[in-house]
PDB file of C-alpha atoms and ligand atoms in Angstrom:
ATOM      1  CA  MET A   1      13.288  -9.117  16.037  1.00  0.00           C
ATOM      2  CA  LEU A   2      10.443  -9.206  13.618  1.00  0.00           C
ATOM      3  CA  GLY A   3       7.143 -11.169  14.420  1.00  0.00           C
ATOM      4  CA  ASN A   4       5.098 -13.080  11.891  1.00  0.00           C
ATOM      5  CA  ILE A   5       4.536 -11.357   8.611  1.00  0.00           C
ATOM      6  CA  ILE A   6       1.889 -11.758   5.892  1.00  0.00           C
ATOM      7  CA  SER A   7       2.420  -9.821   2.878  1.00  0.00           C
ATOM      8  CA  VAL A   8      -0.360  -8.829   0.361  1.00  0.00           C
ATOM      9  CA  ASP A   9       1.010  -7.426  -2.959  1.00  0.00           C
ATOM     10  CA  GLY A  10      -0.657  -6.735  -6.117  1.00  0.00           C
ATOM     11  CA  PHE A  11      -1.965  -4.268  -8.667  1.00  0.00           C
ATOM     12  CA  SER A  12      -4.134  -1.305  -7.682  1.00  0.00           C
ATOM     13  CA  SER A  13      -7.769  -1.791  -6.861  1.00  0.00           C
ATOM     14  CA  THR A  14      -7.541  -5.530  -6.704  1.00  0.00           C
ATOM     15  CA  GLY A  15      -8.712  -5.622  -3.064  1.00  0.00           C
ATOM     16  CA  LYS A  16      -5.515  -5.633  -1.078  1.00  0.00           C
ATOM     17  CA  SER A  17      -6.634  -3.160   1.661  1.00  0.00           C
ATOM     18  CA  THR A  18      -9.794  -5.139   2.329  1.00  0.00           C
ATOM     19  CA  LEU A  19      -8.023  -8.550   2.486  1.00  0.00           C
ATOM     20  CA  ALA A  20      -5.077  -7.194   4.456  1.00  0.00           C
ATOM     21  CA  SER A  21      -7.201  -5.361   6.995  1.00  0.00           C
ATOM     22  CA  LYS A  22      -9.634  -8.439   7.497  1.00  0.00           C
ATOM     23  CA  LEU A  23      -6.764 -10.695   8.010  1.00  0.00           C
ATOM     24  CA  ALA A  24      -4.933  -8.449  10.455  1.00  0.00           C
ATOM     25  CA  GLU A  25      -8.335  -8.260  12.300  1.00  0.00           C
ATOM     26  CA  HIS A  26      -8.733 -12.084  12.296  1.00  0.00           C
ATOM     27  CA  TYR A  27      -5.357 -12.940  13.374  1.00  0.00           C
ATOM     28  CA  ASN A  28      -5.078  -9.854  15.769  1.00  0.00           C
ATOM     29  CA  PHE A  29      -2.122  -8.617  13.810  1.00  0.00           C
ATOM     30  CA  TYR A  30      -1.168  -4.955  13.094  1.00  0.00           C
ATOM     31  CA  TYR A  31      -2.163  -3.836   9.548  1.00  0.00           C
ATOM     32  CA  LEU A  32       0.272  -1.716   7.553  1.00  0.00           C
ATOM     33  CA  ASN A  33      -0.774  -0.097   4.310  1.00  0.00           C
ATOM     34  CA  SER A  34       2.512   0.713   2.674  1.00  0.00           C
ATOM     35  CA  GLY A  35       0.796   2.464  -0.375  1.00  0.00           C
ATOM     36  CA  LEU A  36      -0.622   4.959   2.113  1.00  0.00           C
ATOM     37  CA  MET A  37       3.053   5.704   3.261  1.00  0.00           C
ATOM     38  CA  TYR A  38       3.813   6.662  -0.417  1.00  0.00           C
ATOM     39  CA  ARG A  39       0.715   8.737  -0.625  1.00  0.00           C
ATOM     40  CA  ILE A  40       1.589  10.635   2.408  1.00  0.00           C
ATOM     41  CA  ILE A  41       5.099  11.367   1.279  1.00  0.00           C
ATOM     42  CA  SER A  42       3.587  12.570  -1.958  1.00  0.00           C
ATOM     43  CA  TYR A  43       1.324  14.886  -0.048  1.00  0.00           C
ATOM     44  CA  PHE A  44       4.051  16.023   2.073  1.00  0.00           C
ATOM     45  CA  ALA A  45       6.148  16.733  -1.052  1.00  0.00           C
ATOM     46  CA  LEU A  46       3.409  18.851  -2.745  1.00  0.00           C
ATOM     47  CA  ASN A  47       2.842  20.881   0.408  1.00  0.00           C
ATOM     48  CA  ASN A  48       6.579  21.486   1.031  1.00  0.00           C
ATOM     49  CA  ASP A  49       7.431  22.838  -2.350  1.00  0.00           C
ATOM     50  CA  CYS A  50       9.255  19.705  -3.486  1.00  0.00           C
ATOM     51  CA  ILE A  51       6.991  19.073  -6.511  1.00  0.00           C
ATOM     52  CA  ILE A  52       6.863  22.149  -8.917  1.00  0.00           C
ATOM     53  CA  LYS A  53       5.177  21.578 -12.222  1.00  0.00           C
ATOM     54  CA  ASP A  54       5.200  17.764 -11.911  1.00  0.00           C
ATOM     55  CA  LYS A  55       9.080  17.833 -11.318  1.00  0.00           C
ATOM     56  CA  ILE A  56      10.127  16.415  -8.014  1.00  0.00           C
ATOM     57  CA  LYS A  57      12.997  18.066  -6.116  1.00  0.00           C
ATOM     58  CA  GLU A  58      14.490  14.719  -4.721  1.00  0.00           C
ATOM     59  CA  SER A  59      17.386  16.040  -2.564  1.00  0.00           C
ATOM     60  CA  LYS A  60      15.033  18.841  -1.026  1.00  0.00           C
ATOM     61  CA  LEU A  61      12.372  16.191  -0.340  1.00  0.00           C
ATOM     62  CA  ILE A  62      14.877  13.946   1.339  1.00  0.00           C
ATOM     63  CA  ASN A  63      16.364  16.703   3.422  1.00  0.00           C
ATOM     64  CA  LYS A  64      12.913  17.681   4.717  1.00  0.00           C
ATOM     65  CA  LEU A  65      12.090  14.079   5.557  1.00  0.00           C
ATOM     66  CA  ASN A  66      15.229  13.755   7.802  1.00  0.00           C
ATOM     67  CA  ASN A  67      14.239  13.111  11.445  1.00  0.00           C
ATOM     68  CA  LEU A  68      10.412  12.766  10.511  1.00  0.00           C
ATOM     69  CA  ASN A  69       8.864   9.214  11.190  1.00  0.00           C
ATOM     70  CA  PHE A  70       5.977   6.948  10.727  1.00  0.00           C
ATOM     71  CA  ASP A  71       4.714   5.463  14.038  1.00  0.00           C
ATOM     72  CA  TRP A  72       1.729   3.410  15.398  1.00  0.00           C
ATOM     73  CA  VAL A  73      -0.925   5.388  17.253  1.00  0.00           C
ATOM     74  CA  ILE A  74      -3.279   3.228  19.367  1.00  0.00           C
ATOM     75  CA  ASP A  75      -6.354   4.901  20.576  1.00  0.00           C
ATOM     76  CA  LYS A  76      -8.302   4.142  23.821  1.00  0.00           C
ATOM     77  CA  ASN A  77     -10.348   1.484  22.086  1.00  0.00           C
ATOM     78  CA  GLY A  78      -7.210  -0.402  21.006  1.00  0.00           C
ATOM     79  CA  ASN A  79      -7.424   0.644  17.342  1.00  0.00           C
ATOM     80  CA  LYS A  80      -4.177   0.938  15.522  1.00  0.00           C
ATOM     81  CA  SER A  81      -3.402   3.603  12.896  1.00  0.00           C
ATOM     82  CA  LEU A  82      -0.405   4.908  11.285  1.00  0.00           C
ATOM     83  CA  SER A  83       0.830   8.509  11.957  1.00  0.00           C
ATOM     84  CA  PHE A  84       3.513  10.466  10.266  1.00  0.00           C
ATOM     85  CA  ASP A  85       5.243  13.357  11.867  1.00  0.00           C
ATOM     86  CA  GLY A  86       2.760  12.750  14.804  1.00  0.00           C
ATOM     87  CA  LYS A  87      -0.278  13.304  12.554  1.00  0.00           C
ATOM     88  CA  ILE A  88      -2.932  10.898  10.941  1.00  0.00           C
ATOM     89  CA  PHE A  89      -3.793  11.431   7.403  1.00  0.00           C
ATOM     90  CA  GLY A  90      -7.123  10.396   6.060  1.00  0.00           C
ATOM     91  CA  GLU A  91      -9.237  10.104   2.893  1.00  0.00           C
ATOM     92  CA  LYS A  92      -7.819  13.024   1.082  1.00  0.00           C
ATOM     93  CA  MET A  93      -4.590  10.874   0.472  1.00  0.00           C
ATOM     94  CA  TYR A  94      -6.754   9.042  -2.283  1.00  0.00           C
ATOM     95  CA  SER A  95      -7.608  12.316  -4.187  1.00  0.00           C
ATOM     96  CA  PHE A  96      -6.883  12.573  -7.843  1.00  0.00           C
ATOM     97  CA  GLU A  97      -3.913  14.954  -7.188  1.00  0.00           C
ATOM     98  CA  ILE A  98      -2.068  12.381  -4.877  1.00  0.00           C
ATOM     99  CA  SER A  99      -2.981   9.402  -7.131  1.00  0.00           C
ATOM    100  CA  ASP A 100      -1.593  11.213 -10.177  1.00  0.00           C
ATOM    101  CA  ILE A 101       1.794  11.793  -8.781  1.00  0.00           C
ATOM    102  CA  VAL A 102       2.233   8.875  -6.276  1.00  0.00           C
ATOM    103  CA  SER A 103       3.800   6.399  -8.657  1.00  0.00           C
ATOM    104  CA  THR A 104       6.408   8.966  -9.817  1.00  0.00           C
ATOM    105  CA  VAL A 105       7.334   9.719  -6.261  1.00  0.00           C
ATOM    106  CA  ALA A 106       7.426   5.849  -5.517  1.00  0.00           C
ATOM    107  CA  LYS A 107      10.098   5.623  -8.316  1.00  0.00           C
ATOM    108  CA  LEU A 108      12.766   7.590  -6.498  1.00  0.00           C
ATOM    109  CA  GLU A 109      15.438   5.361  -4.866  1.00  0.00           C
ATOM    110  CA  SER A 110      15.872   7.889  -1.878  1.00  0.00           C
ATOM    111  CA  VAL A 111      12.039   7.600  -1.145  1.00  0.00           C
ATOM    112  CA  ARG A 112      12.031   3.955  -1.337  1.00  0.00           C
ATOM    113  CA  ASN A 113      15.107   3.625   1.005  1.00  0.00           C
ATOM    114  CA  PHE A 114      13.456   6.021   3.455  1.00  0.00           C
ATOM    115  CA  LEU A 115      10.242   3.953   3.406  1.00  0.00           C
ATOM    116  CA  PHE A 116      11.955   0.642   3.479  1.00  0.00           C
ATOM    117  CA  ARG A 117      13.625   1.699   6.837  1.00  0.00           C
ATOM    118  CA  GLN A 118      10.339   2.988   8.140  1.00  0.00           C
ATOM    119  CA  GLN A 119       8.541  -0.309   7.233  1.00  0.00           C
ATOM    120  CA  LYS A 120      11.312  -2.338   8.898  1.00  0.00           C
ATOM    121  CA  ASN A 121      10.913  -0.309  12.117  1.00  0.00           C
ATOM    122  CA  LEU A 122       7.193  -0.343  12.023  1.00  0.00           C
ATOM    123  CA  ALA A 123       7.307  -4.295  12.016  1.00  0.00           C
ATOM    124  CA  LEU A 124       9.828  -4.514  14.833  1.00  0.00           C
ATOM    125  CA  GLN A 125       8.465  -6.843  17.729  1.00  0.00           C
ATOM    126  CA  LYS A 126       5.070  -7.195  15.889  1.00  0.00           C
ATOM    127  CA  SER A 127       3.003  -9.571  13.960  1.00  0.00           C
ATOM    128  CA  ILE A 128       1.869  -7.670  11.067  1.00  0.00           C
ATOM    129  CA  VAL A 129      -0.045  -7.774   7.768  1.00  0.00           C
ATOM    130  CA  VAL A 130       1.528  -5.580   5.157  1.00  0.00           C
ATOM    131  CA  GLU A 131       0.054  -4.642   1.840  1.00  0.00           C
ATOM    132  CA  GLY A 132       1.821  -2.996  -1.086  1.00  0.00           C
ATOM    133  CA  ARG A 133       3.751  -3.730  -4.359  1.00  0.00           C
ATOM    134  CA  ASP A 134       7.326  -5.116  -3.399  1.00  0.00           C
ATOM    135  CA  ILE A 135       6.546  -6.267   0.269  1.00  0.00           C
ATOM    136  CA  GLY A 136       6.982 -10.058  -0.406  1.00  0.00           C
ATOM    137  CA  THR A 137       9.837  -9.464  -2.824  1.00  0.00           C
ATOM    138  CA  VAL A 138      12.026  -6.712  -1.370  1.00  0.00           C
ATOM    139  CA  VAL A 139      10.902  -5.376   2.043  1.00  0.00           C
ATOM    140  CA  PHE A 140       9.986  -8.532   3.723  1.00  0.00           C
ATOM    141  CA  PRO A 141      11.224 -11.447   1.502  1.00  0.00           C
ATOM    142  CA  ASP A 142      11.256 -13.714   4.437  1.00  0.00           C
ATOM    143  CA  ALA A 143       7.566 -13.040   5.148  1.00  0.00           C
ATOM    144  CA  LYS A 144       5.985 -16.344   6.442  1.00  0.00           C
ATOM    145  CA  VAL A 145       2.862 -16.017   4.158  1.00  0.00           C
ATOM    146  CA  LYS A 146       2.669 -14.159   0.886  1.00  0.00           C
ATOM    147  CA  PHE A 147      -0.300 -13.251  -1.158  1.00  0.00           C
ATOM    148  CA  PHE A 148      -0.413 -11.739  -4.666  1.00  0.00           C
ATOM    149  CA  LEU A 149      -3.804 -10.195  -5.909  1.00  0.00           C
ATOM    150  CA  SER A 150      -4.790  -9.677  -9.450  1.00  0.00           C
ATOM    151  CA  ALA A 151      -8.006  -8.809 -11.312  1.00  0.00           C
ATOM    152  CA  GLU A 152      -9.182  -7.804 -14.665  1.00  0.00           C
ATOM    153  CA  LEU A 153      -8.844  -3.895 -15.411  1.00  0.00           C
ATOM    154  CA  ASP A 154     -12.535  -3.274 -16.022  1.00  0.00           C
ATOM    155  CA  ILE A 155     -13.501  -4.855 -12.794  1.00  0.00           C
ATOM    156  CA  ARG A 156     -10.691  -2.841 -10.930  1.00  0.00           C
ATOM    157  CA  THR A 157     -12.057   0.463 -12.588  1.00  0.00           C
ATOM    158  CA  LYS A 158     -15.570  -0.340 -11.435  1.00  0.00           C
ATOM    159  CA  ARG A 159     -14.492  -1.056  -7.998  1.00  0.00           C
ATOM    160  CA  ARG A 160     -12.504   2.307  -7.675  1.00  0.00           C
ATOM    161  CA  ASN A 161     -15.332   4.125  -9.142  1.00  0.00           C
ATOM    162  CA  LYS A 162     -17.630   2.765  -6.559  1.00  0.00           C
ATOM    163  CA  GLN A 163     -15.170   3.596  -3.774  1.00  0.00           C
ATOM    164  CA  ILE A 164     -14.771   7.092  -4.978  1.00  0.00           C
ATOM    165  CA  LYS A 165     -18.559   7.595  -5.152  1.00  0.00           C
ATOM    166  CA  GLU A 166     -18.967   6.318  -1.586  1.00  0.00           C
ATOM    167  CA  SER A 167     -16.164   8.604  -0.277  1.00  0.00           C
ATOM    168  CA  ASN A 168     -15.617  12.456   0.097  1.00  0.00           C
ATOM    169  CA  ILE A 169     -12.582  12.507  -2.273  1.00  0.00           C
ATOM    170  CA  SER A 170     -12.285  14.502  -5.223  1.00  0.00           C
ATOM    171  CA  PHE A 171     -11.578  12.357  -8.463  1.00  0.00           C
ATOM    172  CA  ASP A 172     -12.905  12.686 -11.965  1.00  0.00           C
ATOM    173  CA  THR A 173     -14.268   9.248 -12.504  1.00  0.00           C
ATOM    174  CA  LYS A 174     -13.600   9.230 -16.281  1.00  0.00           C
ATOM    175  CA  LYS A 175      -9.986   9.454 -15.347  1.00  0.00           C
ATOM    176  CA  VAL A 176     -10.090   6.301 -13.089  1.00  0.00           C
ATOM    177  CA  GLU A 177      -9.210   3.828 -15.756  1.00  0.00           C
ATOM    178  CA  ASP A 178      -6.313   6.035 -17.229  1.00  0.00           C
ATOM    179  CA  ASN A 179      -4.870   6.433 -13.772  1.00  0.00           C
ATOM    180  CA  LEU A 180      -5.021   2.668 -12.915  1.00  0.00           C
ATOM    181  CA  ILE A 181      -3.249   1.884 -16.262  1.00  0.00           C
ATOM    182  CA  LYS A 182      -0.619   4.639 -15.902  1.00  0.00           C
ATOM    183  CA  ARG A 183       0.105   3.420 -12.162  1.00  0.00           C
ATOM    184  CA  ASP A 184       0.384  -0.231 -13.366  1.00  0.00           C
ATOM    185  CA  LYS A 185       2.865   0.542 -15.892  1.00  0.00           C
ATOM    186  CA  ILE A 186       5.113   2.899 -13.884  1.00  0.00           C
ATOM    187  CA  ASP A 187       4.786   0.433 -10.740  1.00  0.00           C
ATOM    188  CA  SER A 188       5.839  -2.625 -12.798  1.00  0.00           C
ATOM    189  CA  GLU A 189       8.382  -1.196 -15.134  1.00  0.00           C
ATOM    190  CA  ARG A 190      10.433   0.891 -12.732  1.00  0.00           C
ATOM    191  CA  LYS A 191      14.054  -0.240 -11.933  1.00  0.00           C
ATOM    192  CA  ILE A 192      13.956  -0.325  -8.235  1.00  0.00           C
ATOM    193  CA  ALA A 193      11.567  -2.829  -6.569  1.00  0.00           C
ATOM    194  CA  PRO A 194       9.082  -3.119  -9.424  1.00  0.00           C
ATOM    195  CA  LEU A 195       5.663  -4.703  -8.651  1.00  0.00           C
ATOM    196  CA  LYS A 196       5.951  -8.442  -9.391  1.00  0.00           C
ATOM    197  CA  LYS A 197       4.600 -11.604  -7.916  1.00  0.00           C
ATOM    198  CA  ALA A 198       7.089 -13.296  -5.495  1.00  0.00           C
ATOM    199  CA  GLU A 199       7.840 -16.823  -6.554  1.00  0.00           C
ATOM    200  CA  ASP A 200       6.529 -18.242  -3.376  1.00  0.00           C
ATOM    201  CA  ALA A 201       3.415 -16.059  -3.100  1.00  0.00           C
ATOM    202  CA  PHE A 202      -0.108 -17.573  -3.418  1.00  0.00           C
ATOM    203  CA  GLU A 203      -2.096 -15.830  -6.106  1.00  0.00           C
ATOM    204  CA  ILE A 204      -5.670 -14.860  -5.933  1.00  0.00           C
ATOM    205  CA  ASP A 205      -7.695 -13.510  -9.028  1.00  0.00           C
ATOM    206  CA  THR A 206     -10.221 -11.520  -7.303  1.00  0.00           C
ATOM    207  CA  SER A 207     -12.190 -10.380 -10.505  1.00  0.00           C
ATOM    208  CA  LYS A 208     -15.311 -12.678  -9.963  1.00  0.00           C
ATOM    209  CA  LYS A 209     -14.965 -13.141  -6.261  1.00  0.00           C
ATOM    210  CA  SER A 210     -16.667 -11.351  -3.269  1.00  0.00           C
ATOM    211  CA  GLN A 211     -14.741  -9.892  -0.417  1.00  0.00           C
ATOM    212  CA  PHE A 212     -15.995 -12.712   1.727  1.00  0.00           C
ATOM    213  CA  GLU A 213     -14.759 -15.364  -0.669  1.00  0.00           C
ATOM    214  CA  VAL A 214     -11.318 -13.834  -1.139  1.00  0.00           C
ATOM    215  CA  PHE A 215     -10.855 -13.644   2.725  1.00  0.00           C
ATOM    216  CA  ASN A 216     -12.039 -17.308   3.063  1.00  0.00           C
ATOM    217  CA  ILE A 217      -9.608 -18.523   0.347  1.00  0.00           C
ATOM    218  CA  ALA A 218      -6.669 -16.639   1.990  1.00  0.00           C
ATOM    219  CA  LYS A 219      -7.613 -17.882   5.515  1.00  0.00           C
ATOM    220  CA  ASN A 220      -8.028 -21.359   4.408  1.00  0.00           C
ATOM    221  CA  TYR A 221      -4.731 -21.181   2.712  1.00  0.00           C
ATOM    222  CA  ILE A 222      -3.016 -19.844   5.831  1.00  0.00           C
ATOM    223  CA  ASP A 223      -4.750 -22.276   8.292  1.00  0.00           C
ATOM    224  CA  SER A 224      -3.754 -25.323   6.197  1.00  0.00           C
ATOM    225  CA  ASN A 225      -0.228 -24.411   5.611  1.00  0.00           C
ATOM    226  CA  PHE A 226       1.004 -22.353   8.563  1.00  0.00           C
ATOM    227  CA  GLN A 227       0.848 -22.101  12.215  1.00  0.00           C
ATOM    228  CA  PHE A 228       1.165 -18.834  14.285  1.00  0.00           C
TER     229      PHE A 228
HETATM  230  O1   DC B   1      -1.672   0.656  -2.894  1.00  0.00           O
HETATM  231  P1   DC B   1      -1.783   2.180  -3.374  1.00  0.00           P
HETATM  232  O2   DC B   1      -2.517   2.360  -4.612  1.00  0.00           O
HETATM  233  O3   DC B   1      -2.470   3.139  -2.389  1.00  0.00           O
HETATM  234  O4   DC B   1      -0.264   2.748  -3.641  1.00  0.00           O
HETATM  235  C1   DC B   1      -0.076   3.808  -4.168  1.00  0.00           C
HETATM  236  C2   DC B   1       1.142   3.935  -4.994  1.00  0.00           C
HETATM  237  O5   DC B   1       2.307   3.686  -4.182  1.00  0.00           O
HETATM  238  C3   DC B   1       1.267   2.825  -6.028  1.00  0.00           C
HETATM  239  O6   DC B   1       0.937   3.279  -7.186  1.00  0.00           O
HETATM  240  C4   DC B   1       2.744   2.467  -6.085  1.00  0.00           C
HETATM  241  C5   DC B   1       3.390   2.945  -4.689  1.00  0.00           C
HETATM  242  N1   DC B   1       3.647   1.812  -3.819  1.00  0.00           N
HETATM  243  C6   DC B   1       4.825   1.276  -4.037  1.00  0.00           C
HETATM  244  O7   DC B   1       5.653   1.577  -4.979  1.00  0.00           O
HETATM  245  N2   DC B   1       5.366   0.305  -3.200  1.00  0.00           N
HETATM  246  C7   DC B   1       4.639  -0.185  -2.081  1.00  0.00           C
HETATM  247  N3   DC B   1       5.061  -1.102  -1.457  1.00  0.00           N
HETATM  248  C8   DC B   1       3.247   0.277  -2.036  1.00  0.00           C
HETATM  249  C9   DC B   1       2.825   1.256  -2.846  1.00  0.00           C
END
C-alpha cells in the first residue's frame, strides 16, 4: 500500500530539491531524490568497470546490480536518508564526472526498470515527496499532488554555479551551462519515460521567485486543494 505521494518533476537546477525537501519537512513526509538514485548508479557503474571510454556495458551493470537495494536509513535524531548497498553517498555524486554521464545511464531501459522497482519499494507504507523527471508521469501517475518546475536557462546556470562554489565538488563552472543543455536534451528526448509535464501537474516558473516564495505557492496550492 502506498501512502500520500507528492511528485516534483522538472528540468535540472529549477529548485526541485529545495522545494521537495521543504515540503517533506513541513508535512512530515519522507523525501526521495530520484535523481540521486540515477547518480549513485552512474557512480557504481564507473567504479565497477561498467563504463569504459563513455560506453556503458549494460548487461554487466544490471548483473552487478542484482540483489543490491536502496533503503531508508534513520539516524538517532530521526533524520531519514537514502542508502544503496548499505552505504550513504554524499556530495561527490554531484561532481562533473557523474553529471556528465548520468543522463546517458538514465536512458537505459534496464536501469530505469531497476530504479522504478526500487522507487516503488521505497514508497511502500509511506507518505513521500519524490523529485525527478518522470515521477508524476510514469513512476507514480496516481500521485495525489503533482508539481512541475521550470526556469530560464541563465537563471538555472547561475544557481548551479552558486551551488558548486558553496560545495566541495569538482566542476568546471564554464561547463555548467553546456552540461545543463546536454542533460535537458537527453532527458526530454529519450524514448523511455522522457521528462515532460504531467497533464494534471501544477507548474511553477521559479525564475524570478525566491525559495521561500516557491514553497509558499506550493503549500497554498496543496492546502487549498488537498487534505492529507
Ligand atoms: O535531478 P538530477 O539532476 O540530480 O538528476 C540527474 C539525472 O538523472 C538527470 O539528468 C536525469 C536523470 N533522472 C531521470 O532520468 N529520471 C528521474 N526520475 C530523475 C533523474
